[in-house]
mmCIF file of C-alpha atoms and ligand atoms in Angstrom:
data_model
loop_
_atom_site.group_PDB
_atom_site.id
_atom_site.type_symbol
_atom_site.label_atom_id
_atom_site.label_comp_id
_atom_site.label_asym_id
_atom_site.label_seq_id
_atom_site.Cartn_x
_atom_site.Cartn_y
_atom_site.Cartn_z
ATOM 1 C CA MET X 25 -114.276 -66.253 14.285
ATOM 2 C CA SER X 26 -115.647 -66.805 17.464
ATOM 3 C CA THR X 27 -113.792 -65.369 20.847
ATOM 4 C CA ARG X 28 -112.130 -67.970 22.007
ATOM 5 C CA GLU X 29 -110.824 -69.441 18.696
ATOM 6 C CA ARG X 30 -109.157 -66.340 17.891
ATOM 7 C CA ALA X 31 -107.938 -67.049 20.842
ATOM 8 C CA ALA X 32 -106.934 -71.039 20.309
ATOM 9 C CA GLU X 33 -105.261 -69.362 16.974
ATOM 10 C CA LEU X 34 -103.147 -66.202 18.694
ATOM 11 C CA ASP X 35 -101.685 -69.670 20.994
ATOM 12 C CA ALA X 36 -100.945 -71.191 17.611
ATOM 13 C CA GLN X 37 -98.921 -68.096 16.405
ATOM 14 C CA ASP X 38 -96.980 -67.760 20.056
ATOM 15 C CA PRO X 39 -92.997 -67.355 19.713
ATOM 16 C CA LEU X 40 -93.450 -68.513 23.221
ATOM 17 C CA ALA X 41 -96.135 -71.215 23.956
ATOM 18 C CA HIS X 42 -93.463 -73.630 24.891
ATOM 19 C CA LEU X 43 -92.020 -72.252 28.020
ATOM 20 C CA ARG X 44 -96.545 -73.494 28.930
ATOM 21 C CA GLU X 45 -94.209 -77.144 28.608
ATOM 22 C CA ARG X 46 -91.648 -76.470 30.263
ATOM 23 C CA HIS X 47 -94.203 -75.792 33.852
ATOM 24 C CA HIS X 48 -96.263 -77.737 35.717
ATOM 25 C CA LEU X 49 -99.857 -76.247 36.435
ATOM 26 C CA PRO X 50 -102.940 -78.469 37.623
ATOM 27 C CA GLU X 51 -105.772 -79.995 35.149
ATOM 28 C CA GLY X 52 -108.719 -77.508 33.987
ATOM 29 C CA LEU X 53 -107.072 -74.291 36.095
ATOM 30 C CA VAL X 54 -106.027 -71.227 34.565
ATOM 31 C CA TYR X 55 -103.414 -69.307 36.759
ATOM 32 C CA LEU X 56 -103.572 -65.974 36.849
ATOM 33 C CA ASP X 57 -101.217 -65.004 40.138
ATOM 34 C CA GLY X 58 -97.623 -65.949 38.112
ATOM 35 C CA ASN X 59 -96.683 -61.902 39.781
ATOM 36 C CA SER X 60 -97.019 -63.601 43.408
ATOM 37 C CA LEU X 61 -95.768 -67.030 42.668
ATOM 38 C CA GLY X 62 -95.176 -68.359 39.643
ATOM 39 C CA ALA X 63 -96.131 -71.970 38.213
ATOM 40 C CA MET X 64 -93.708 -75.095 39.542
ATOM 41 C CA PRO X 65 -90.833 -75.755 36.509
ATOM 42 C CA ARG X 66 -91.209 -79.696 35.832
ATOM 43 C CA THR X 67 -88.203 -79.730 36.542
ATOM 44 C CA ALA X 68 -87.260 -78.654 39.866
ATOM 45 C CA PRO X 69 -89.287 -82.715 41.876
ATOM 46 C CA ALA X 70 -86.030 -84.105 40.853
ATOM 47 C CA ARG X 71 -83.985 -81.383 41.150
ATOM 48 C CA LEU X 72 -84.560 -81.111 44.684
ATOM 49 C CA GLN X 73 -84.759 -84.758 45.596
ATOM 50 C CA HIS X 74 -81.381 -85.354 44.337
ATOM 51 C CA THR X 75 -80.250 -82.471 46.068
ATOM 52 C CA VAL X 76 -81.899 -83.542 49.251
ATOM 53 C CA ALA X 77 -81.506 -86.971 49.854
ATOM 54 C CA HIS X 78 -78.053 -87.315 47.703
ATOM 55 C CA GLU X 79 -76.050 -84.110 48.219
ATOM 56 C CA TRP X 80 -77.106 -83.326 51.279
ATOM 57 C CA GLY X 81 -78.346 -87.001 52.454
ATOM 58 C CA GLU X 82 -75.677 -89.550 51.189
ATOM 59 C CA ARG X 83 -72.491 -86.491 50.403
ATOM 60 C CA LEU X 84 -73.325 -84.181 52.821
ATOM 61 C CA ILE X 85 -70.086 -81.223 53.389
ATOM 62 C CA ARG X 86 -68.274 -82.753 50.254
ATOM 63 C CA SER X 87 -71.338 -81.327 48.143
ATOM 64 C CA TRP X 88 -70.191 -77.992 49.029
ATOM 65 C CA ASN X 89 -67.624 -78.028 45.670
ATOM 66 C CA GLU X 90 -68.484 -81.210 44.684
ATOM 67 C CA SER X 91 -71.930 -80.557 43.656
ATOM 68 C CA GLY X 92 -71.643 -76.734 42.774
ATOM 69 C CA TRP X 93 -73.574 -75.731 46.693
ATOM 70 C CA TYR X 94 -70.172 -72.855 46.259
ATOM 71 C CA THR X 95 -71.137 -71.726 42.536
ATOM 72 C CA ALA X 96 -74.376 -71.520 42.878
ATOM 73 C CA PRO X 97 -75.330 -67.923 43.421
ATOM 74 C CA ALA X 98 -72.497 -67.499 39.957
ATOM 75 C CA ARG X 99 -74.320 -69.990 37.792
ATOM 76 C CA ALA X 100 -78.249 -67.954 39.142
ATOM 77 C CA ALA X 101 -76.726 -64.536 38.614
ATOM 78 C CA ALA X 102 -75.343 -65.777 34.838
ATOM 79 C CA ALA X 103 -78.525 -67.091 34.064
ATOM 80 C CA LEU X 104 -80.896 -64.261 35.212
ATOM 81 C CA ALA X 105 -78.691 -61.627 33.892
ATOM 82 C CA PRO X 106 -79.384 -61.403 29.853
ATOM 83 C CA LEU X 107 -83.153 -61.094 31.594
ATOM 84 C CA LEU X 108 -81.295 -57.596 33.360
ATOM 85 C CA GLY X 109 -79.705 -56.441 30.588
ATOM 86 C CA ALA X 110 -76.578 -56.599 32.468
ATOM 87 C CA ASP X 111 -73.044 -58.360 32.717
ATOM 88 C CA ALA X 112 -72.681 -61.166 34.903
ATOM 89 C CA ASP X 113 -70.171 -59.883 37.027
ATOM 90 C CA GLU X 114 -72.790 -57.458 37.758
ATOM 91 C CA VAL X 115 -75.655 -59.266 39.672
ATOM 92 C CA VAL X 116 -75.799 -61.378 43.052
ATOM 93 C CA VAL X 117 -78.115 -63.283 43.434
ATOM 94 C CA ALA X 118 -78.730 -63.331 47.272
ATOM 95 C CA ASP X 119 -81.278 -63.401 50.055
ATOM 96 C CA SER X 120 -85.106 -61.548 49.589
ATOM 97 C CA THR X 121 -85.861 -58.452 47.623
ATOM 98 C CA SER X 122 -86.127 -56.812 51.405
ATOM 99 C CA VAL X 123 -82.818 -57.578 52.123
ATOM 100 C CA ASN X 124 -81.232 -56.292 48.962
ATOM 101 C CA LEU X 125 -83.270 -53.448 48.936
ATOM 102 C CA ALA X 126 -81.877 -52.735 52.500
ATOM 103 C CA LYS X 127 -78.187 -53.049 51.399
ATOM 104 C CA LEU X 128 -78.257 -50.920 47.872
ATOM 105 C CA LEU X 129 -79.895 -47.845 49.557
ATOM 106 C CA HIS X 130 -77.308 -48.007 52.391
ATOM 107 C CA THR X 131 -74.725 -48.291 48.790
ATOM 108 C CA ALA X 132 -76.588 -45.570 47.817
ATOM 109 C CA LEU X 133 -76.343 -42.840 50.866
ATOM 110 C CA THR X 134 -72.507 -43.950 51.240
ATOM 111 C CA LEU X 135 -72.421 -43.160 47.691
ATOM 112 C CA ARG X 136 -73.992 -39.548 47.236
ATOM 113 C CA PRO X 137 -72.513 -38.359 49.849
ATOM 114 C CA GLY X 138 -73.849 -35.549 51.960
ATOM 115 C CA ARG X 139 -77.070 -35.805 50.922
ATOM 116 C CA GLY X 140 -79.778 -37.489 52.986
ATOM 117 C CA VAL X 141 -82.618 -37.680 51.025
ATOM 118 C CA ILE X 142 -84.726 -40.876 49.327
ATOM 119 C CA VAL X 143 -87.580 -39.827 47.493
ATOM 120 C CA MET X 144 -89.972 -42.899 46.778
ATOM 121 C CA GLU X 145 -93.241 -43.441 45.287
ATOM 122 C CA ARG X 146 -96.239 -42.981 48.008
ATOM 123 C CA GLY X 147 -98.392 -46.432 47.151
ATOM 124 C CA SER X 148 -94.857 -48.554 46.840
ATOM 125 C CA PHE X 149 -94.814 -51.912 48.181
ATOM 126 C CA PRO X 150 -94.990 -51.094 51.559
ATOM 127 C CA THR X 151 -91.721 -53.470 52.609
ATOM 128 C CA ASP X 152 -89.998 -50.857 50.267
ATOM 129 C CA LEU X 153 -90.622 -48.466 52.499
ATOM 130 C CA TYR X 154 -90.772 -50.094 55.364
ATOM 131 C CA VAL X 155 -87.178 -50.425 54.406
ATOM 132 C CA ALA X 156 -86.641 -47.240 53.618
ATOM 133 C CA ARG X 157 -87.610 -45.621 56.532
ATOM 134 C CA GLY X 158 -85.487 -47.757 58.732
ATOM 135 C CA VAL X 159 -82.615 -47.825 56.717
ATOM 136 C CA LEU X 160 -82.161 -44.103 57.176
ATOM 137 C CA ALA X 161 -83.094 -44.477 60.915
ATOM 138 C CA LEU X 162 -80.210 -46.516 61.377
ATOM 139 C CA ARG X 163 -78.370 -43.938 59.462
ATOM 140 C CA GLY X 164 -78.436 -41.309 62.035
ATOM 141 C CA GLY X 165 -81.573 -38.716 59.889
ATOM 142 C CA GLY X 166 -82.076 -37.816 56.546
ATOM 143 C CA GLU X 167 -86.265 -37.630 54.481
ATOM 144 C CA LEU X 168 -88.908 -39.865 53.037
ATOM 145 C CA ARG X 169 -89.227 -38.633 49.756
ATOM 146 C CA LEU X 170 -92.961 -39.597 48.532
ATOM 147 C CA VAL X 171 -93.860 -38.903 45.149
ATOM 148 C CA ASP X 172 -97.262 -40.121 43.909
ATOM 149 C CA GLY X 173 -96.353 -40.250 40.210
ATOM 150 C CA PRO X 174 -93.443 -39.777 37.554
ATOM 151 C CA GLN X 175 -95.743 -35.816 36.931
ATOM 152 C CA ASP X 176 -94.274 -34.732 41.008
ATOM 153 C CA LEU X 177 -90.629 -36.954 40.401
ATOM 154 C CA LEU X 178 -88.620 -33.061 39.161
ATOM 155 C CA GLY X 179 -90.327 -31.179 41.647
ATOM 156 C CA VAL X 180 -89.042 -32.791 44.482
ATOM 157 C CA LEU X 181 -85.329 -32.996 43.433
ATOM 158 C CA ASP X 182 -82.560 -30.630 44.402
ATOM 159 C CA ASP X 183 -78.726 -31.050 46.100
ATOM 160 C CA ASP X 184 -80.257 -33.377 49.069
ATOM 161 C CA VAL X 185 -81.710 -36.104 47.026
ATOM 162 C CA ALA X 186 -78.935 -39.090 47.334
ATOM 163 C CA LEU X 187 -81.389 -41.360 45.437
ATOM 164 C CA VAL X 188 -84.239 -41.947 43.055
ATOM 165 C CA SER X 189 -86.168 -45.612 43.775
ATOM 166 C CA VAL X 190 -89.073 -46.120 42.368
ATOM 167 C CA THR X 191 -90.431 -49.989 41.577
ATOM 168 C CA GLU X 192 -91.032 -50.366 37.815
ATOM 169 C CA VAL X 193 -94.379 -51.819 38.363
ATOM 170 C CA ASP X 194 -96.916 -51.036 40.216
ATOM 171 C CA PHE X 195 -98.221 -53.889 42.770
ATOM 172 C CA ARG X 196 -101.780 -52.927 42.464
ATOM 173 C CA THR X 197 -102.451 -50.652 38.828
ATOM 174 C CA GLY X 198 -99.657 -52.163 36.694
ATOM 175 C CA PHE X 199 -98.853 -49.074 36.075
ATOM 176 C CA ARG X 200 -95.008 -48.707 34.245
ATOM 177 C CA TRP X 201 -92.525 -45.369 35.283
ATOM 178 C CA ASP X 202 -90.492 -45.028 32.141
ATOM 179 C CA VAL X 203 -87.194 -45.782 34.233
ATOM 180 C CA GLY X 204 -84.735 -44.377 31.335
ATOM 181 C CA ALA X 205 -86.476 -41.400 32.336
ATOM 182 C CA VAL X 206 -86.411 -41.773 36.089
ATOM 183 C CA THR X 207 -82.598 -42.259 35.641
ATOM 184 C CA ALA X 208 -82.057 -39.109 34.014
ATOM 185 C CA SER X 209 -84.080 -37.088 35.935
ATOM 186 C CA ALA X 210 -81.682 -37.923 39.129
ATOM 187 C CA HIS X 211 -79.059 -37.754 37.232
ATOM 188 C CA ALA X 212 -79.443 -33.906 36.624
ATOM 189 C CA ALA X 213 -79.844 -33.203 39.954
ATOM 190 C CA GLY X 214 -77.175 -35.345 40.960
ATOM 191 C CA ALA X 215 -78.838 -38.641 42.694
ATOM 192 C CA LEU X 216 -78.942 -42.213 41.595
ATOM 193 C CA ALA X 217 -81.769 -44.388 40.431
ATOM 194 C CA LEU X 218 -82.651 -47.481 41.564
ATOM 195 C CA VAL X 219 -85.268 -49.887 40.506
ATOM 196 C CA ASP X 220 -87.124 -52.160 41.833
ATOM 197 C CA LEU X 221 -87.480 -55.023 39.435
ATOM 198 C CA CYS X 222 -90.466 -57.441 41.282
ATOM 199 C CA HIS X 223 -92.964 -57.213 39.113
ATOM 200 C CA SER X 224 -90.894 -57.051 35.964
ATOM 201 C CA THR X 225 -87.588 -58.891 35.886
ATOM 202 C CA GLY X 226 -88.806 -62.876 33.630
ATOM 203 C CA ALA X 227 -91.654 -61.115 32.075
ATOM 204 C CA LEU X 228 -91.421 -57.046 30.701
ATOM 205 C CA ASP X 229 -88.314 -56.066 28.631
ATOM 206 C CA VAL X 230 -86.208 -54.960 31.862
ATOM 207 C CA ASP X 231 -82.386 -53.270 30.119
ATOM 208 C CA VAL X 232 -81.360 -51.840 33.337
ATOM 209 C CA HIS X 233 -77.026 -50.573 30.640
ATOM 210 C CA ALA X 234 -80.262 -48.810 28.483
ATOM 211 C CA TRP X 235 -81.677 -47.124 31.802
ATOM 212 C CA ASP X 236 -78.162 -46.495 32.515
ATOM 213 C CA VAL X 237 -80.286 -47.020 36.396
ATOM 214 C CA ASP X 238 -77.964 -47.681 39.198
ATOM 215 C CA LEU X 239 -79.025 -49.494 41.178
ATOM 216 C CA ALA X 240 -81.878 -51.970 41.027
ATOM 217 C CA VAL X 241 -83.470 -55.473 42.949
ATOM 218 C CA GLY X 242 -85.867 -58.012 41.421
ATOM 219 C CA CYS X 243 -86.865 -60.712 42.736
ATOM 220 C CA GLY X 244 -86.685 -65.031 41.925
ATOM 221 C CA TYR X 245 -90.231 -66.309 42.620
ATOM 222 C CA LYS X 246 -92.317 -64.313 41.508
ATOM 223 C CA PHE X 247 -92.188 -64.147 37.215
ATOM 224 C CA LEU X 248 -88.993 -65.950 37.382
ATOM 225 C CA HIS X 249 -90.735 -69.271 38.508
ATOM 226 C CA GLY X 250 -88.101 -70.417 41.944
ATOM 227 C CA GLY X 251 -90.160 -71.221 44.139
ATOM 228 C CA PRO X 252 -91.473 -69.442 47.708
ATOM 229 C CA GLY X 253 -88.805 -67.642 48.890
ATOM 230 C CA ALA X 254 -86.002 -68.430 46.324
ATOM 231 C CA PRO X 255 -83.309 -65.896 46.642
ATOM 232 C CA ALA X 256 -84.152 -62.143 45.031
ATOM 233 C CA HIS X 257 -81.765 -60.410 43.074
ATOM 234 C CA CYS X 258 -79.351 -57.059 43.724
ATOM 235 C CA TYR X 259 -77.458 -55.539 40.060
ATOM 236 C CA VAL X 260 -74.687 -53.009 40.252
ATOM 237 C CA ALA X 261 -74.046 -51.083 37.807
ATOM 238 C CA ARG X 262 -70.268 -51.700 36.514
ATOM 239 C CA ARG X 263 -69.186 -47.631 36.635
ATOM 240 C CA HIS X 264 -69.945 -48.149 41.410
ATOM 241 C CA HIS X 265 -67.757 -51.052 41.736
ATOM 242 C CA ALA X 266 -64.494 -49.310 42.494
ATOM 243 C CA GLY X 267 -65.751 -47.926 45.415
ATOM 244 C CA LEU X 268 -68.843 -49.715 46.659
ATOM 245 C CA PRO X 269 -68.923 -49.913 50.574
ATOM 246 C CA SER X 270 -70.203 -53.629 52.153
ATOM 247 C CA PRO X 271 -72.987 -52.669 54.097
ATOM 248 C CA THR X 272 -73.719 -55.912 55.279
ATOM 249 C CA PRO X 273 -69.967 -57.436 55.959
ATOM 250 C CA ALA X 274 -70.100 -61.169 55.829
ATOM 251 C CA TRP X 275 -69.255 -63.635 54.828
ATOM 252 C CA PHE X 276 -69.645 -64.519 51.785
ATOM 253 C CA GLY X 277 -68.538 -61.436 50.161
ATOM 254 C CA HIS X 278 -64.965 -61.327 51.670
ATOM 255 C CA ALA X 279 -62.644 -61.931 48.707
ATOM 256 C CA GLU X 280 -61.425 -65.416 50.088
ATOM 257 C CA PRO X 281 -64.045 -66.047 53.030
ATOM 258 C CA PHE X 282 -62.892 -69.453 53.577
ATOM 259 C CA ALA X 283 -59.071 -67.867 54.330
ATOM 260 C CA MET X 284 -60.679 -67.062 57.385
ATOM 261 C CA SER X 285 -58.675 -63.962 58.536
ATOM 262 C CA THR X 286 -60.146 -61.807 60.558
ATOM 263 C CA GLY X 287 -59.912 -58.973 58.593
ATOM 264 C CA PHE X 288 -63.442 -57.844 55.907
ATOM 265 C CA THR X 289 -61.167 -58.001 52.450
ATOM 266 C CA PRO X 290 -63.740 -56.909 50.318
ATOM 267 C CA ALA X 291 -64.502 -59.260 47.025
ATOM 268 C CA PRO X 292 -64.477 -57.389 43.275
ATOM 269 C CA GLY X 293 -68.118 -55.630 42.809
ATOM 270 C CA VAL X 294 -71.361 -56.997 44.151
ATOM 271 C CA GLN X 295 -70.388 -59.161 45.793
ATOM 272 C CA ARG X 296 -68.971 -57.572 47.923
ATOM 273 C CA LEU X 297 -72.883 -57.596 48.730
ATOM 274 C CA ALA X 298 -73.533 -62.362 48.961
ATOM 275 C CA GLY X 299 -73.953 -61.745 52.762
ATOM 276 C CA GLY X 300 -73.463 -64.970 54.082
ATOM 277 C CA THR X 301 -74.112 -68.256 53.339
ATOM 278 C CA PRO X 302 -75.919 -68.833 50.587
ATOM 279 C CA PRO X 303 -79.616 -71.070 50.965
ATOM 280 C CA VAL X 304 -79.087 -73.961 49.048
ATOM 281 C CA LEU X 305 -82.485 -75.290 48.417
ATOM 282 C CA SER X 306 -84.158 -72.170 47.917
ATOM 283 C CA LEU X 307 -81.445 -71.876 45.075
ATOM 284 C CA THR X 308 -82.196 -75.156 43.035
ATOM 285 C CA GLY X 309 -84.827 -73.942 42.590
ATOM 286 C CA LEU X 310 -84.511 -70.843 41.463
ATOM 287 C CA LEU X 311 -82.246 -72.669 38.679
ATOM 288 C CA CYS X 312 -84.554 -74.375 37.971
ATOM 289 C CA GLY X 313 -86.835 -71.744 37.380
ATOM 290 C CA LEU X 314 -84.058 -69.593 35.025
ATOM 291 C CA GLU X 315 -84.123 -72.787 33.311
ATOM 292 C CA SER X 316 -87.468 -73.131 31.996
ATOM 293 C CA LEU X 317 -87.259 -68.723 30.146
ATOM 294 C CA GLU X 318 -84.021 -70.086 28.634
ATOM 295 C CA GLY X 319 -83.745 -68.858 25.263
ATOM 296 C CA ALA X 320 -86.885 -66.379 25.908
ATOM 297 C CA THR X 321 -85.927 -63.175 25.208
ATOM 298 C CA PRO X 322 -86.890 -60.367 27.219
ATOM 299 C CA ALA X 323 -87.610 -58.636 24.869
ATOM 300 C CA GLN X 324 -90.164 -61.787 23.541
ATOM 301 C CA LEU X 325 -91.447 -61.231 27.126
ATOM 302 C CA GLN X 326 -92.520 -58.254 27.111
ATOM 303 C CA ALA X 327 -94.363 -58.332 23.850
ATOM 304 C CA LYS X 328 -96.758 -61.783 25.103
ATOM 305 C CA ALA X 329 -96.858 -59.550 28.124
ATOM 306 C CA THR X 330 -98.476 -56.830 25.883
ATOM 307 C CA ALA X 331 -100.867 -59.043 24.513
ATOM 308 C CA LEU X 332 -102.253 -60.762 27.423
ATOM 309 C CA THR X 333 -102.628 -57.422 28.872
ATOM 310 C CA GLY X 334 -104.543 -56.065 25.390
ATOM 311 C CA PHE X 335 -106.704 -59.440 25.130
ATOM 312 C CA PHE X 336 -106.943 -58.969 28.446
ATOM 313 C CA LEU X 337 -108.561 -55.101 28.552
ATOM 314 C CA GLU X 338 -110.882 -56.076 25.192
ATOM 315 C CA LEU X 339 -112.008 -59.177 27.299
ATOM 316 C CA LEU X 340 -112.642 -57.192 30.271
ATOM 317 C CA ASP X 341 -114.461 -54.088 28.005
ATOM 318 C CA ALA X 342 -116.423 -56.056 25.557
ATOM 319 C CA HIS X 343 -118.321 -58.454 28.752
ATOM 320 C CA CYS X 344 -117.507 -56.846 31.386
ATOM 321 C CA PRO X 345 -118.145 -53.094 31.545
ATOM 322 C CA GLU X 346 -118.909 -52.535 34.818
ATOM 323 C CA LEU X 347 -116.062 -53.652 36.511
ATOM 324 C CA GLU X 348 -113.285 -50.501 36.646
ATOM 325 C CA ILE X 349 -110.226 -50.729 35.293
ATOM 326 C CA ALA X 350 -107.531 -50.032 37.081
ATOM 327 C CA THR X 351 -104.250 -50.737 34.780
ATOM 328 C CA PRO X 352 -103.043 -48.047 31.799
ATOM 329 C CA ARG X 353 -104.173 -48.524 29.111
ATOM 330 C CA ASP X 354 -101.002 -47.362 26.638
ATOM 331 C CA PRO X 355 -99.426 -50.475 26.048
ATOM 332 C CA ALA X 356 -95.253 -48.021 27.461
ATOM 333 C CA ARG X 357 -97.368 -47.531 30.456
ATOM 334 C CA ARG X 358 -98.654 -50.972 31.916
ATOM 335 C CA GLY X 359 -96.670 -54.052 33.177
ATOM 336 C CA ALA X 360 -97.930 -57.754 33.317
ATOM 337 C CA HIS X 361 -101.039 -57.956 34.720
ATOM 338 C CA VAL X 362 -103.949 -56.260 34.692
ATOM 339 C CA SER X 363 -106.429 -54.568 37.640
ATOM 340 C CA VAL X 364 -109.863 -54.109 38.059
ATOM 341 C CA ARG X 365 -111.519 -52.234 40.977
ATOM 342 C CA HIS X 366 -114.626 -53.634 42.746
ATOM 343 C CA PRO X 367 -116.285 -52.527 46.331
ATOM 344 C CA ARG X 368 -116.089 -56.057 46.933
ATOM 345 C CA ALA X 369 -112.742 -57.060 44.991
ATOM 346 C CA TYR X 370 -112.404 -59.647 47.353
ATOM 347 C CA ALA X 371 -115.288 -61.778 47.003
ATOM 348 C CA LEU X 372 -114.926 -61.148 43.468
ATOM 349 C CA VAL X 373 -111.498 -63.011 43.482
ATOM 350 C CA GLN X 374 -112.546 -65.918 46.011
ATOM 351 C CA ALA X 375 -114.934 -66.653 43.835
ATOM 352 C CA LEU X 376 -113.126 -66.530 41.463
ATOM 353 C CA ILE X 377 -110.502 -69.384 42.844
ATOM 354 C CA ALA X 378 -113.386 -71.175 43.569
ATOM 355 C CA ARG X 379 -114.353 -71.836 39.798
ATOM 356 C CA ASP X 380 -110.676 -72.447 39.166
ATOM 357 C CA VAL X 381 -109.427 -68.743 38.154
ATOM 358 C CA VAL X 382 -106.460 -68.438 40.019
ATOM 359 C CA GLY X 383 -105.470 -64.110 40.384
ATOM 360 C CA ASP X 384 -105.449 -62.477 44.233
ATOM 361 C CA PHE X 385 -106.761 -59.220 46.420
ATOM 362 C CA ARG X 386 -104.567 -56.452 46.900
ATOM 363 C CA ASP X 387 -106.279 -53.494 49.236
ATOM 364 C CA PRO X 388 -108.442 -52.209 49.721
ATOM 365 C CA ASP X 389 -110.567 -52.769 46.962
ATOM 366 C CA ILE X 390 -108.211 -54.446 44.139
ATOM 367 C CA ALA X 391 -108.782 -57.256 41.641
ATOM 368 C CA ARG X 392 -105.364 -58.688 39.934
ATOM 369 C CA PHE X 393 -104.197 -60.482 37.838
ATOM 370 C CA GLY X 394 -101.167 -61.582 36.965
ATOM 371 C CA LEU X 395 -100.513 -62.831 33.144
ATOM 372 C CA ALA X 396 -97.443 -64.285 33.575
ATOM 373 C CA PRO X 397 -95.511 -64.440 29.296
ATOM 374 C CA THR X 398 -94.597 -68.113 30.699
ATOM 375 C CA THR X 399 -96.699 -69.924 31.033
ATOM 376 C CA THR X 400 -100.523 -67.852 30.308
ATOM 377 C CA ARG X 401 -102.725 -69.188 27.304
ATOM 378 C CA PHE X 402 -104.736 -66.726 25.882
ATOM 379 C CA VAL X 403 -106.986 -69.301 25.584
ATOM 380 C CA ASP X 404 -107.004 -68.593 29.556
ATOM 381 C CA LEU X 405 -108.380 -65.406 29.262
ATOM 382 C CA VAL X 406 -111.240 -65.912 27.405
ATOM 383 C CA THR X 407 -112.509 -68.313 29.378
ATOM 384 C CA ALA X 408 -111.463 -65.838 33.141
ATOM 385 C CA VAL X 409 -113.481 -63.604 31.187
ATOM 386 C CA GLU X 410 -116.198 -66.131 31.660
ATOM 387 C CA GLN X 411 -115.763 -67.010 34.827
ATOM 388 C CA VAL X 412 -115.644 -63.221 35.636
ATOM 389 C CA ARG X 413 -119.318 -62.405 34.321
ATOM 390 C CA ALA X 414 -120.787 -65.664 35.531
ATOM 391 C CA VAL X 415 -119.723 -64.282 39.561
ATOM 392 C CA LEU X 416 -121.632 -60.955 38.216
ATOM 393 C CA ASP X 417 -124.567 -62.737 36.920
ATOM 394 C CA GLY X 418 -124.668 -65.163 40.116
ATOM 395 C CA GLY X 419 -124.581 -62.227 42.837
ATOM 396 C CA GLU X 420 -121.311 -64.565 43.926
ATOM 397 C CA ASP X 421 -119.425 -61.157 45.358
ATOM 398 C CA THR X 422 -121.723 -60.862 47.516
ATOM 399 C CA GLN X 423 -122.423 -64.306 49.119
ATOM 400 C CA GLU X 424 -121.114 -64.480 53.089
ATOM 401 C CA ARG X 425 -118.499 -68.126 52.264
ATOM 402 C CA PHE X 426 -116.533 -65.766 50.340
ATOM 403 C CA ALA X 427 -116.130 -62.206 52.217
ATOM 404 C CA ALA X 428 -114.098 -63.895 54.675
ATOM 405 C CA ARG X 429 -110.452 -62.790 55.304
ATOM 406 C CA THR X 430 -106.850 -65.741 55.408
ATOM 407 C CA ALA X 431 -104.233 -64.898 56.456
ATOM 408 C CA VAL X 432 -102.146 -64.339 53.447
ATOM 409 C CA THR X 433 -104.168 -62.433 50.383
HETATM 410 C C1 PLP Z 166 -92.785 -58.719 45.518
HETATM 411 C C2 PLP Z 166 -92.524 -57.587 45.817
HETATM 412 C C3 PLP Z 166 -91.160 -58.056 47.152
HETATM 413 C C4 PLP Z 166 -90.893 -58.921 48.191
HETATM 414 O O1 PLP Z 166 -90.220 -58.880 49.711
HETATM 415 P P1 PLP Z 166 -89.916 -60.034 49.609
HETATM 416 O O2 PLP Z 166 -88.973 -59.448 50.905
HETATM 417 O O3 PLP Z 166 -89.389 -61.224 48.354
HETATM 418 O O4 PLP Z 166 -90.416 -60.103 50.697
HETATM 419 C C5 PLP Z 166 -91.121 -56.466 47.581
HETATM 420 N N1 PLP Z 166 -90.979 -55.768 46.650
HETATM 421 C C6 PLP Z 166 -91.876 -55.612 45.418
HETATM 422 C C7 PLP Z 166 -92.306 -53.708 45.125
HETATM 423 C C8 PLP Z 166 -92.492 -56.596 45.333
HETATM 424 O O5 PLP Z 166 -94.074 -56.492 44.161
#
């Protein structure tokens, strides 16, 4: 059996193969960047058109009630909760990941008075580090303590640590933390644990209850297919709801927003983290994305992601042995993307895009291929590796025309 035949066989047996049909992908494109921007749900254009032209254009302010604008964040949270292993009332859909992280870092520091240290990874997605430093500065002090990996964690935990915050899947290498173990270590030291699920929600077997993690944030426009800038999500474990602070007391987090009272009475639970008026158009896209995942369990999504990454690694080993694999071989320790290091990674990615294989580049030397379990087929990976081989054989990664940097990489 040829590799392509084997891939076709794997696609034929894939229990999630039907999810691809729920998304639009341009003909002939191999899209391996669903971890930056998920493919568009097929329902999105008509739904957004209706929301804009009818609900906004014709019905105007009445749509808050009659078109469900007001309930859209709660409906999104309810659809999302099973993908997190959470209850619907432990999830709020609002704002960007960065803003939600700021809210939850304030929350953690408030819930652990007398402790001023946040532990994070040195290689965190930069916005997470910016936000952490910003929150500590606003609170007038504290310390951001950085670790290089799980091996360093126990050595930095002491009575000053309020929170251990890790991103489950490293955006560069695809390394995956054992969030249950991190949480247990944090709790043993009297600290809380937060997980950033940007590269997990919608792709991996996320289970916040089983992990016992206290807080989580995640992204709406990556594996949830919510569209560019779709709102993000926050999770807060129920045990923290009673004494939950309101770091951004705003009217959609008020117990009775339309009572218009001058004092802030927080809504129950995580709803108090909602902030201001929800972005209805973006939420409409997110609801389409969540519907496009309907019926897929986190365990199924992860099984597919693991099979895809495993197959892709096998193909790279066989056909492109000169590329250094940055992603862990252990399926339990990797997420849903595969990264290779290459001295001309940027040009490699650009040359591949010119050949209709879309991955992305991450500074300084990472070429990254996101294998969304919703839309990626095994046969796409055969095509992708053939094109990587062609780029390398043709020396296209050394060509000037592929080396010029664009604003967004
Ligand atoms: C994508 C991503 C973000 C994005 O944050 P925004 O505020 O939505 O721009 C944050 N953290 C991680 C780890 C990410 O992967």
